Structures are given as C-alpha cells and as structure tokens.
Short mmCIF file of C-alpha atoms in Angstrom, two decimals:
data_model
loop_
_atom_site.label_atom_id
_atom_site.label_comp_id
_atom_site.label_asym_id
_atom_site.label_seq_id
_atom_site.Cartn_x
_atom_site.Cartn_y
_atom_site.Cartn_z
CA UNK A 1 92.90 121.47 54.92
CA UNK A 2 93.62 124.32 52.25
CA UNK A 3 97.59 124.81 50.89
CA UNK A 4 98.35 127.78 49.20
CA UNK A 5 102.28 128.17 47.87
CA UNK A 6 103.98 131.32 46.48
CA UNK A 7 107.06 132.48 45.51
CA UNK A 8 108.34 136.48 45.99
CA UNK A 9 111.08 137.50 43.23
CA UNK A 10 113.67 140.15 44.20
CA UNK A 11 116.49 141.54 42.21
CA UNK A 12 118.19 144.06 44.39
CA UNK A 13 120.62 146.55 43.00
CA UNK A 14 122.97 146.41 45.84
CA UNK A 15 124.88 144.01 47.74
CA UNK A 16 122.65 144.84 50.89
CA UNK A 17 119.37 145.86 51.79
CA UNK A 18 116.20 145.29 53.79
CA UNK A 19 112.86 145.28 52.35
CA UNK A 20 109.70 145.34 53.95
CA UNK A 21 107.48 142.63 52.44
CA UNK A 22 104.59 142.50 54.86
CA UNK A 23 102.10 144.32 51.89
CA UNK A 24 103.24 141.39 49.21
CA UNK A 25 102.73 138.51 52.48
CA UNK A 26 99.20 140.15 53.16
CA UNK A 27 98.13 139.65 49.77
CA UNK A 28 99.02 135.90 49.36
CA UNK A 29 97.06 135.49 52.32
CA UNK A 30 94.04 137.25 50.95
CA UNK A 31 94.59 135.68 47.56
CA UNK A 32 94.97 132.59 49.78
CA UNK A 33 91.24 132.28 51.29
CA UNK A 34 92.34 130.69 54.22
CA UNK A 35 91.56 132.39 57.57
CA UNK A 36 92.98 129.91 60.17
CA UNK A 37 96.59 128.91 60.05
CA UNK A 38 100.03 129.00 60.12
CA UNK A 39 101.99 130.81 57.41
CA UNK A 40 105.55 130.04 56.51
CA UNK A 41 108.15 132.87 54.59
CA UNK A 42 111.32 132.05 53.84
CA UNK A 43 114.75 132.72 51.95
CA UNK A 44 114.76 130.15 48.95
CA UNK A 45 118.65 131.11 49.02
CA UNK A 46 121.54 130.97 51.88
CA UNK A 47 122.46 134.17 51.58
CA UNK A 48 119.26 136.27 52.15
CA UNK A 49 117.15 136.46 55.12
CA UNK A 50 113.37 136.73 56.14
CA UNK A 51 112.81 138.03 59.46
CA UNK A 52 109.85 140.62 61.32
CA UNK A 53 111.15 143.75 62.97
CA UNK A 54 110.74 147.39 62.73
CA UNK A 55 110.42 149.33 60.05
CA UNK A 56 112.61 152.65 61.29
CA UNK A 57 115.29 153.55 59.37
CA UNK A 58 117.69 154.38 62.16
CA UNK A 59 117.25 150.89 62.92
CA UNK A 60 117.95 149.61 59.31
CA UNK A 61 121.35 151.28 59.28
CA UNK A 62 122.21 149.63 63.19
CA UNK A 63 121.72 146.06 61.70
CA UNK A 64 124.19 147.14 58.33
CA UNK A 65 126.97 148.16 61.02
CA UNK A 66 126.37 145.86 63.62
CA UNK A 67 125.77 142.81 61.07
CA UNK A 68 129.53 144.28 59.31
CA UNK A 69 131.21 143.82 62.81
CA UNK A 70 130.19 140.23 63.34
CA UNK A 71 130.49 139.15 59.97
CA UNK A 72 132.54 141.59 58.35
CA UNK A 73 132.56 141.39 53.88
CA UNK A 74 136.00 141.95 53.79
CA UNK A 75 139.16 140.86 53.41
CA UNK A 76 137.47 138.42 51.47
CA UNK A 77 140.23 136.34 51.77
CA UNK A 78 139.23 136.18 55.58
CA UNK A 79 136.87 133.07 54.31
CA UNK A 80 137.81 129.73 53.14
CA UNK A 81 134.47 129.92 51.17
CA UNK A 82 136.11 132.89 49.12
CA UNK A 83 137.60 130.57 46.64
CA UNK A 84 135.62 131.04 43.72
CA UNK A 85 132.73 133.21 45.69
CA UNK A 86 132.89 136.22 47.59
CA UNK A 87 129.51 135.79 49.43
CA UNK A 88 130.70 133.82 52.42
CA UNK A 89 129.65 136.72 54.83
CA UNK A 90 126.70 137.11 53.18
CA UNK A 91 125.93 133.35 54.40
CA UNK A 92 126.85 134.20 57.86
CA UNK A 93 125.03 137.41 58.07
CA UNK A 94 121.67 135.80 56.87
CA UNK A 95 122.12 132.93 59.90
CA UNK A 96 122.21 135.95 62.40
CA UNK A 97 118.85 137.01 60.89
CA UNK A 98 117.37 134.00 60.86
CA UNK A 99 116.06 131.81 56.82
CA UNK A 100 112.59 131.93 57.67
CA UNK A 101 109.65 133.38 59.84
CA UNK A 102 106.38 131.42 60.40
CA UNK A 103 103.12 133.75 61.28
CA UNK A 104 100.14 132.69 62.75
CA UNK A 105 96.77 133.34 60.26
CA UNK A 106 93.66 134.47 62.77
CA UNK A 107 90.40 135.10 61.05
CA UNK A 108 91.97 135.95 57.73
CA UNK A 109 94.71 138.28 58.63
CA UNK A 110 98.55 137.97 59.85
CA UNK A 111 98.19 137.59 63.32
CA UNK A 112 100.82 140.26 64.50
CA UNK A 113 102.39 142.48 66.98
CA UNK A 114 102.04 145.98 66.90
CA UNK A 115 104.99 146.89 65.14
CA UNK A 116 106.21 143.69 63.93
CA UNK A 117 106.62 143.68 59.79
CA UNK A 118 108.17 141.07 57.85
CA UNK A 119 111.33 141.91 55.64
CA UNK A 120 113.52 140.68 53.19
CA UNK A 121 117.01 140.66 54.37
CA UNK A 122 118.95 140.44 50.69
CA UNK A 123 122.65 139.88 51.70
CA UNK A 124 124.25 139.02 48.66
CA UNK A 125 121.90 141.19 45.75
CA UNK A 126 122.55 141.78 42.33
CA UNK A 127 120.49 138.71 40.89
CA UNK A 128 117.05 136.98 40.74
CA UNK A 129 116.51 135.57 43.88
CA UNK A 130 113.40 134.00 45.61
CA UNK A 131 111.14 133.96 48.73
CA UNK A 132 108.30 131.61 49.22
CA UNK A 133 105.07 131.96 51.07
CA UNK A 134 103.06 128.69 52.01
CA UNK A 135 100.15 128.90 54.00
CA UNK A 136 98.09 125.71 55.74
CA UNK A 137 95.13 125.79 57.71
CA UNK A 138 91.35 126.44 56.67
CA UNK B 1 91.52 120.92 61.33
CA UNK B 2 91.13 123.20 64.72
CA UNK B 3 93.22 126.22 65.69
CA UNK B 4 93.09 127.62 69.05
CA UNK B 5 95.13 131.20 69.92
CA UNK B 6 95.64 132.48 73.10
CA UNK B 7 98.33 135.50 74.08
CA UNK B 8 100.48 135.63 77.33
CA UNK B 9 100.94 138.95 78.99
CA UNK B 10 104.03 140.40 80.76
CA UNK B 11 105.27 143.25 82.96
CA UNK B 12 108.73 142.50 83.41
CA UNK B 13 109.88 144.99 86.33
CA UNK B 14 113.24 144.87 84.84
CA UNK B 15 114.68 146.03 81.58
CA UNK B 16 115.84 142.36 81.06
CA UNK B 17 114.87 138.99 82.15
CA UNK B 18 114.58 135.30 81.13
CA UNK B 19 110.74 133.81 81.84
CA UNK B 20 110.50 130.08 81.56
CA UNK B 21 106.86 130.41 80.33
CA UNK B 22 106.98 126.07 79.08
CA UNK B 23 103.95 125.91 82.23
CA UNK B 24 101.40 127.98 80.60
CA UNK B 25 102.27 127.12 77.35
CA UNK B 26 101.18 123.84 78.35
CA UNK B 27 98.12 124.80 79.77
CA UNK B 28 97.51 126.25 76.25
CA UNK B 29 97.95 123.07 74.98
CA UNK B 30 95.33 121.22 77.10
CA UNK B 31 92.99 123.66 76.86
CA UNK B 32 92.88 123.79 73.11
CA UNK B 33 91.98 119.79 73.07
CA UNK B 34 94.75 119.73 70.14
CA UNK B 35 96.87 115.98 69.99
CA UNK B 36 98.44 116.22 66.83
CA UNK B 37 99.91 119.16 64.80
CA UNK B 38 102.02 122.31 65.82
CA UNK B 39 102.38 124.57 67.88
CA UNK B 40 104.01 128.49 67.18
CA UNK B 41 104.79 130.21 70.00
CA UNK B 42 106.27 134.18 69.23
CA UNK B 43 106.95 137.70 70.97
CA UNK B 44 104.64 140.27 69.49
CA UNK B 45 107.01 142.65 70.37
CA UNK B 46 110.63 143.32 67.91
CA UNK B 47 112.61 143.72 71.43
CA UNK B 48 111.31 140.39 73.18
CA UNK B 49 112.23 137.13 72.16
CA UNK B 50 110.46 133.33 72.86
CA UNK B 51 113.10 130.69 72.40
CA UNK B 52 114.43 127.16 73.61
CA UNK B 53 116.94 126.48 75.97
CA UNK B 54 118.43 124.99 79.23
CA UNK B 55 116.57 126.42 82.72
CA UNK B 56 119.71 127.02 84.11
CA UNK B 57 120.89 130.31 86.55
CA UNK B 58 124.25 130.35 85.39
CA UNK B 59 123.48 129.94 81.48
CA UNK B 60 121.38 132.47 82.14
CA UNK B 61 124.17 134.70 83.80
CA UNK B 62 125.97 133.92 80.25
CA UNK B 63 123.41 135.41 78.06
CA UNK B 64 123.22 138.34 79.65
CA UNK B 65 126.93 139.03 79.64
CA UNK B 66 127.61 137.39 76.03
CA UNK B 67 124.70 139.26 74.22
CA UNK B 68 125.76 142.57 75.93
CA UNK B 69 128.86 141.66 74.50
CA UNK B 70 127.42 141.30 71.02
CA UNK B 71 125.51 144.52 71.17
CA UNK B 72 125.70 146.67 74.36
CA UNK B 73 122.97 148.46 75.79
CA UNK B 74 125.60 151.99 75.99
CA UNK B 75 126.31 153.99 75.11
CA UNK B 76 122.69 154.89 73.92
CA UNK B 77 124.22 156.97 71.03
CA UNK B 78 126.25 154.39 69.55
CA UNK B 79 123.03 153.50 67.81
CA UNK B 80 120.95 155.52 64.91
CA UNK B 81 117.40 153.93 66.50
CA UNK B 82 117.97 155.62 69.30
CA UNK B 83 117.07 159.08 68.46
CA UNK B 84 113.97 159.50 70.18
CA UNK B 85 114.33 155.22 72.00
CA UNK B 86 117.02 153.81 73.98
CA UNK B 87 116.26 150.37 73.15
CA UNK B 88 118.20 149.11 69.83
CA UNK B 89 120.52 147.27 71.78
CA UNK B 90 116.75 145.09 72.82
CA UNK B 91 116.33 144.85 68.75
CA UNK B 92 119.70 143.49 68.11
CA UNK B 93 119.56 140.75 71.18
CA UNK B 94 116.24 139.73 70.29
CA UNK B 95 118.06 139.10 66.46
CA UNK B 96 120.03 137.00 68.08
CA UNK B 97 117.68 134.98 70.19
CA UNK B 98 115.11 134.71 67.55
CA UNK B 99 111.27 135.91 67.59
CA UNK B 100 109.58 132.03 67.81
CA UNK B 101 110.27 128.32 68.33
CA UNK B 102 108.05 126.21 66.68
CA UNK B 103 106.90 122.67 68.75
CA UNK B 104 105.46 120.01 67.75
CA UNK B 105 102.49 118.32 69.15
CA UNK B 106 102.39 114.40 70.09
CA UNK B 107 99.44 112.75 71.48
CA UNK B 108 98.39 115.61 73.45
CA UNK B 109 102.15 116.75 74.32
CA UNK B 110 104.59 119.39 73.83
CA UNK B 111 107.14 116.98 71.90
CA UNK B 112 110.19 118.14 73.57
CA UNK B 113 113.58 117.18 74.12
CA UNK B 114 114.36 116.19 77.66
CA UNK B 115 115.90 119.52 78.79
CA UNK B 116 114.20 121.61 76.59
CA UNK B 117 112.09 124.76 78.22
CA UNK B 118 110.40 127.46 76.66
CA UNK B 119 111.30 131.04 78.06
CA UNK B 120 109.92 134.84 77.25
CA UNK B 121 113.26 136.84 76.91
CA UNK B 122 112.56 140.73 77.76
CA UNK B 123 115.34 142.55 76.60
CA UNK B 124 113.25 146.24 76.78
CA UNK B 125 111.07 145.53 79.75
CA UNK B 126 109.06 147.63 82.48
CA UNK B 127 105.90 147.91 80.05
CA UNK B 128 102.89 145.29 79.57
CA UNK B 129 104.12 142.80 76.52
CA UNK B 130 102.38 139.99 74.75
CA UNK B 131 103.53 136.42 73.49
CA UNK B 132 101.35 134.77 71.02
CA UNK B 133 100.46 131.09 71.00
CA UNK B 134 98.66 129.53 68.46
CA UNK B 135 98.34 125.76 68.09
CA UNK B 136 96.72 123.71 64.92
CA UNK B 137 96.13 120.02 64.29
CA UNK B 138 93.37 117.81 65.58
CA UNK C 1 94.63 115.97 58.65
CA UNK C 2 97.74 113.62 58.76
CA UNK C 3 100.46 113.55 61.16
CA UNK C 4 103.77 111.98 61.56
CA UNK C 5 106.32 111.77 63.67
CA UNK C 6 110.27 110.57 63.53
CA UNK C 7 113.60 110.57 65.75
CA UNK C 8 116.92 110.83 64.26
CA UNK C 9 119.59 109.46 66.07
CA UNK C 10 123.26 110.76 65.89
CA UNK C 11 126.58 110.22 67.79
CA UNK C 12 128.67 112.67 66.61
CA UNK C 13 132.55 111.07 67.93
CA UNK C 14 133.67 114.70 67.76
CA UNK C 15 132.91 117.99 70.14
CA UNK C 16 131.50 120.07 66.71
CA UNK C 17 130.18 118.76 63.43
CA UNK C 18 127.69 119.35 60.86
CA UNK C 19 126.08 116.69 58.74
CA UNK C 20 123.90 117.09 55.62
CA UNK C 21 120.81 115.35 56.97
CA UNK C 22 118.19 116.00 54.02
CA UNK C 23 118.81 112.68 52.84
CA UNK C 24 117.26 111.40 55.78
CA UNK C 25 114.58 114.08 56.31
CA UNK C 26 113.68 113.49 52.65
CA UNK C 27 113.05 109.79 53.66
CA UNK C 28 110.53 110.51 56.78
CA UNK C 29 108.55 112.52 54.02
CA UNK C 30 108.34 110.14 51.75
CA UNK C 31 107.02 107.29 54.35
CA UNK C 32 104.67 110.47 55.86
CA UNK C 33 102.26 109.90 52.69
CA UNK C 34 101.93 113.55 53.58
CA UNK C 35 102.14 115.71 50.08
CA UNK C 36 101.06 119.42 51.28
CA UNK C 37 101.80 120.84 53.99
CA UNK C 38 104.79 122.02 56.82
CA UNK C 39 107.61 120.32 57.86
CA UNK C 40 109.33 120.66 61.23
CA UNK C 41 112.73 119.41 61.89
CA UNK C 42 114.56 120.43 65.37
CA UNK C 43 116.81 119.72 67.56
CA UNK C 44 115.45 117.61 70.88
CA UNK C 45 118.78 118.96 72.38
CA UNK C 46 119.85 122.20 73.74
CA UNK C 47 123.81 122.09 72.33
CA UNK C 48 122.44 121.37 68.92
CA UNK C 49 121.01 122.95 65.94
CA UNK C 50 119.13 122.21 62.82
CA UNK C 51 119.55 124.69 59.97
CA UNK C 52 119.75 125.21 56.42
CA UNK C 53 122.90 126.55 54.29
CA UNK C 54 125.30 125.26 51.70
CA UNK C 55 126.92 122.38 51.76
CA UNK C 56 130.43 123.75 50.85
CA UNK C 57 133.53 122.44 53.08
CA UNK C 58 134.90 126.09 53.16
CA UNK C 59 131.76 127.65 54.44
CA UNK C 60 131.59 124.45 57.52
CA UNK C 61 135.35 125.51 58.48
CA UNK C 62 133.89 129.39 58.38
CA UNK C 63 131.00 128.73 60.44
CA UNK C 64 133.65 126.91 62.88
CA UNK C 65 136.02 129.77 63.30
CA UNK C 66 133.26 132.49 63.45
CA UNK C 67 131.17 130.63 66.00
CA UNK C 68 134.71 129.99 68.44
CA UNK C 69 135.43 133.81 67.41
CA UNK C 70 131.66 134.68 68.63
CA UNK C 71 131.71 132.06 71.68
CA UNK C 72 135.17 130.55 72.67
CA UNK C 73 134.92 127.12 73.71
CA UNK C 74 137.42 128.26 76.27
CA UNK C 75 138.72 128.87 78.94
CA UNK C 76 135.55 126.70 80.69
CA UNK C 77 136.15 129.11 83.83
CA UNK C 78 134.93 131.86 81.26
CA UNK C 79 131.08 130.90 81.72
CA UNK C 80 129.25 130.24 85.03
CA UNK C 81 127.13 127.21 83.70
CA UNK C 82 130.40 125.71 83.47
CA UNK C 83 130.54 124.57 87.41
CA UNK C 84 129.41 121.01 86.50
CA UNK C 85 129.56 121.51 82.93
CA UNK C 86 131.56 122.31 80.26
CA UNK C 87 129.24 123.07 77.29
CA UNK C 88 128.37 126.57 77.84
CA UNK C 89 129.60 127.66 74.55
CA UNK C 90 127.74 124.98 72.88
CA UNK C 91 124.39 126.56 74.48
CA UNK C 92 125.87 129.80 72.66
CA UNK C 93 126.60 128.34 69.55
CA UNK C 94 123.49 126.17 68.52
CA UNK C 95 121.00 129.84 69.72
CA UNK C 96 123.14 132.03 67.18
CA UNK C 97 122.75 127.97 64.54
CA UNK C 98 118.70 128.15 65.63
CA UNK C 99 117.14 124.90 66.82
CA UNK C 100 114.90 124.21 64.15
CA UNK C 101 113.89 124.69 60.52
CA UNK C 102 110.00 124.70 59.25
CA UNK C 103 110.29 123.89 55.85
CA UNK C 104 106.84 123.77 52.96
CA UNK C 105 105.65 120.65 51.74
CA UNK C 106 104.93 120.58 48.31
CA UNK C 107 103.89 118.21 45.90
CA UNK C 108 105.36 115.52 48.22
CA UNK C 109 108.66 117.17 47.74
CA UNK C 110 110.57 119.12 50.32
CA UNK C 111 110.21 122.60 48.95
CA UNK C 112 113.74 124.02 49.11
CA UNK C 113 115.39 126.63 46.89
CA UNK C 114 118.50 125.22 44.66
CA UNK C 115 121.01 125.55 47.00
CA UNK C 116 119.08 124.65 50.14
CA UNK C 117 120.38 121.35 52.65
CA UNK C 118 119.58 120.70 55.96
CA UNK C 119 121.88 120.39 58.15
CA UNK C 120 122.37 118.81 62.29
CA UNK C 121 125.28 121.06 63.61
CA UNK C 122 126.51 119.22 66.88
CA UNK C 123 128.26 121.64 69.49
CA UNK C 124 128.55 118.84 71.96
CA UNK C 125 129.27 115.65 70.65
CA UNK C 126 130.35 112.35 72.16
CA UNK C 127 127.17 111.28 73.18
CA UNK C 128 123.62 109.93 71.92
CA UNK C 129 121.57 112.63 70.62
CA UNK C 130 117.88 113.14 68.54
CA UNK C 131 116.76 115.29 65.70
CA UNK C 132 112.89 115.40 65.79
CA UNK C 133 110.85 115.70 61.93
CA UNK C 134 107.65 116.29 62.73
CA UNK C 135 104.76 116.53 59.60
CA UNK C 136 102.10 117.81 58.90
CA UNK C 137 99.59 118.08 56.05
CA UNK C 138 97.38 115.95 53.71
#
C-alpha cells in the first residue's frame, strides 16, 4: 500500500468565499503515483469547508444567501460562542457543507461526475488556514 | 490491496425520490471478493445525494417537507442558478443530505448499524444518473 | 494491508448530548498498530452523529438552539414518522450533524488540524447505542 499526505494553504481576503481546488487535488494525485484508491480532502479548521459541487457562479452566490439565512453572521451576540470570537456562524455554516470529501482514485485520475469539482468553502478568512489531501491505495 | 468500482444507474420518473439502493450495493460487495477495508459509495451528480438513514415512509414524508422547507423548489427565480436551470433548490438539498457515506467492510459485510440503509436521493430527477461505488481492502 | 475494527458504547441519560470522543478514538489507533492510512468513525445509529468541531461549551449550546430552530423536537404530531415514534427530529438533526467522519492516518497519529475533536452528538438518548472506528492502513 502507497500513502501520500499533503497539505493546501489558503489565506483568503474575505470573510467568505468558495474556491475551486479540483486543479491543486489533481496534482497531488499525479505527484502521488498511485492509481487505485481512495482520496481524502478535508478542512484542517472548523470553520472552513471542503465539499464537490458546481462551479457556476449563480450558484456560488445561492449558497452565500441561503447559507446567511440558516446561519446568519450577525447579531453576533445571537451566539454564546461570541464571547471572545465572532466566528460561531462560520462553525455552523461549514457543518451544512460538510469538513471533508473522500474521492475515489480509478486508474490514476479522480474518479468523478460530470460536473462535480471539489472546493474550498473558507467561512471565516482573513488568515493562514489549511486543507489536507491523503491518498491510500496502489 | 484490490479495488473494485462499479456505477449504479437511475431514471427516476419523478423530480424527487428516496431509493434504498443497500441491495445492490451489496451485491457490489460480493462480487468484488473484498472482506476487509472500505467501501465509498457517492452521487456523481451535484443534485443527487447517497446517504444513511431509517427505511421508513413517513421519515421519508419528513424530508421531503423539511428540506423544501430549508430551500424550496419556487419560486424558480428566487435563485441566481437558475437562469438558464430550474434546479438549485436540487443543489441546496443535496448540501444538506451530503454527496457519500463511507462503510466499512467486516469479514465480507457491509458493517452496519442495525437500522441503517443506504438510499439514492434524486432531488432533480427524470434524466439517467449515476452512483459510484468503489470498494478497497483485501 | 491491516484492518481493525472497534465498537464504542454510549448511554447518553439525556435526549441530546455531545461528547469529545477522540480520547477514545485515539486509543483504537494506537492498539490498530496501523500508522498510515484512513480512519473511519460513524455512527451505527440513525439518531446519531459523529463529527468534528470545537470543543467550546458556547458553540455545544449553539449547535443545540440552531438544530431545535432548524428541526423542533416538537410538537411530535409535527412529523409523520412520529406514529410509533417520537424521534423524528433526531433523524433530522444527526443528517444536517453527518454520520461519520474519515479522518488520515499519519505517522500513527490521528491527523487533525489544531483545533480539530471528534465528537458523538446523541439526538436520542436514553438508551444503549455504538460508535463504529473502523482502520485501515499499514
């Protein structure tokens, strides 16, 4: 059995945003060698997000509303969290999306639907944060 | 280490249903001669979901009505995607359903709790769709 | 290819709770021998989740009043699973929680960002229930 680990580094301007990051994935599995697998991606922090959907940017601005309506940022005083942070929606937002996406590997590539592209769901931006890749198989 | 990968295809006559698909994802199972390691199970497709829960009519009656509560189908222009689609309301419900489950294998079995079932959720249906299985272990 | 398998048992004397459980998860890795590869860890129960967040008392009571806000325990006459039940909302709860978390094996260490705990998140307490950790890996 092969491992290969990696780790993605982000520093988004904004609070929000959604990043496609199926190029970056595709090359850790090239760089990777293995061709039959499974391949895990996920948030290294609680308030981001990895998750596959479409890349439209109608759709991009749907998830900012509808993700605001069930978890709304503000009053921040609407969260016990909001003590000394001001991220607790951020942490509820990313469990709607989901931490982590795992991707089967078939004969060297990302085995995946026609439209389906993995992103980076950054819910809390304006610092360093992380997303690692680890791939098993052979 | 072996890998085996097969994909399920629907036609769901209706726009959107709940498939307990846990029989042929079995058959998967004993066909790829796999005892030991895990097993991914995903929609292809960004408005379909594959998840875990109860086979149950009525809970079934309660996912409807709760996740067109969460994001209604209409009106159609409540939502940016749908310029030239109708179907960001399938995007959103699929969010919340999640794309995968991931199952663990045990001496030859799907390892699963005693009421858990696996089911295709087709939230834009009346067009062919895949699921993807792919197993690896030994 | 190495393999291993573990139940975790919980009786949670309340309806809702959520309990750190890397502790525990961290001990099934250590007797797996297993130091690369994935980690599986999911609930065997359909009114339960397994998921990873902070472990910050604020952001538990958050989580509480968003999920009742998102799916109301009550009234029971509210859902039609509820005829010989009374756990709808707990079906509703643990799919927005997830069922399960894959997490990277590295190094024989669980491979989690700083802030990263695993957590059971009972919807339906007052009975015997099982977290599977599956392994797998070299």
């Amino acid at each position: 059995m092969k491992s290969y680990r990696k780790e993605l580094w982000f520093e988004v301007p904004r609070r929000r945003e959604l990043i496609n990051i199926t190029p970056q994935v595709k090359q850790c599995l090239a760089q990777s060698g293995i061709t039959e697998g499974l391949l895990l991606c996920n948030a290294m922090h609680i308030t981001a997000s990895v998750f596959i959907n479409d890349d439209e940017t109608g759709l991009h601005q749907d998830f900012e509303v509808w993700l605001e309506g069930l978890a709304p940022e503000k009053p921040y005083s609407r969260y016990q969290h909001n003590g000394f942070e001001d991220n607790a929606d951020a942490h509820l937002k990313r469990t709607i999306m989901g931490r982590e996406v795992v991707v089967a590997v078939t004969e060297g590539k990302l085995d995946l639907g026609p439209w389906e592209q993995i992103f980076y769901g950054e819910f809390d931006g304006k610092r360093r944060k992380r997303v690692l890749v680890k791939i098993i198989g052979e």
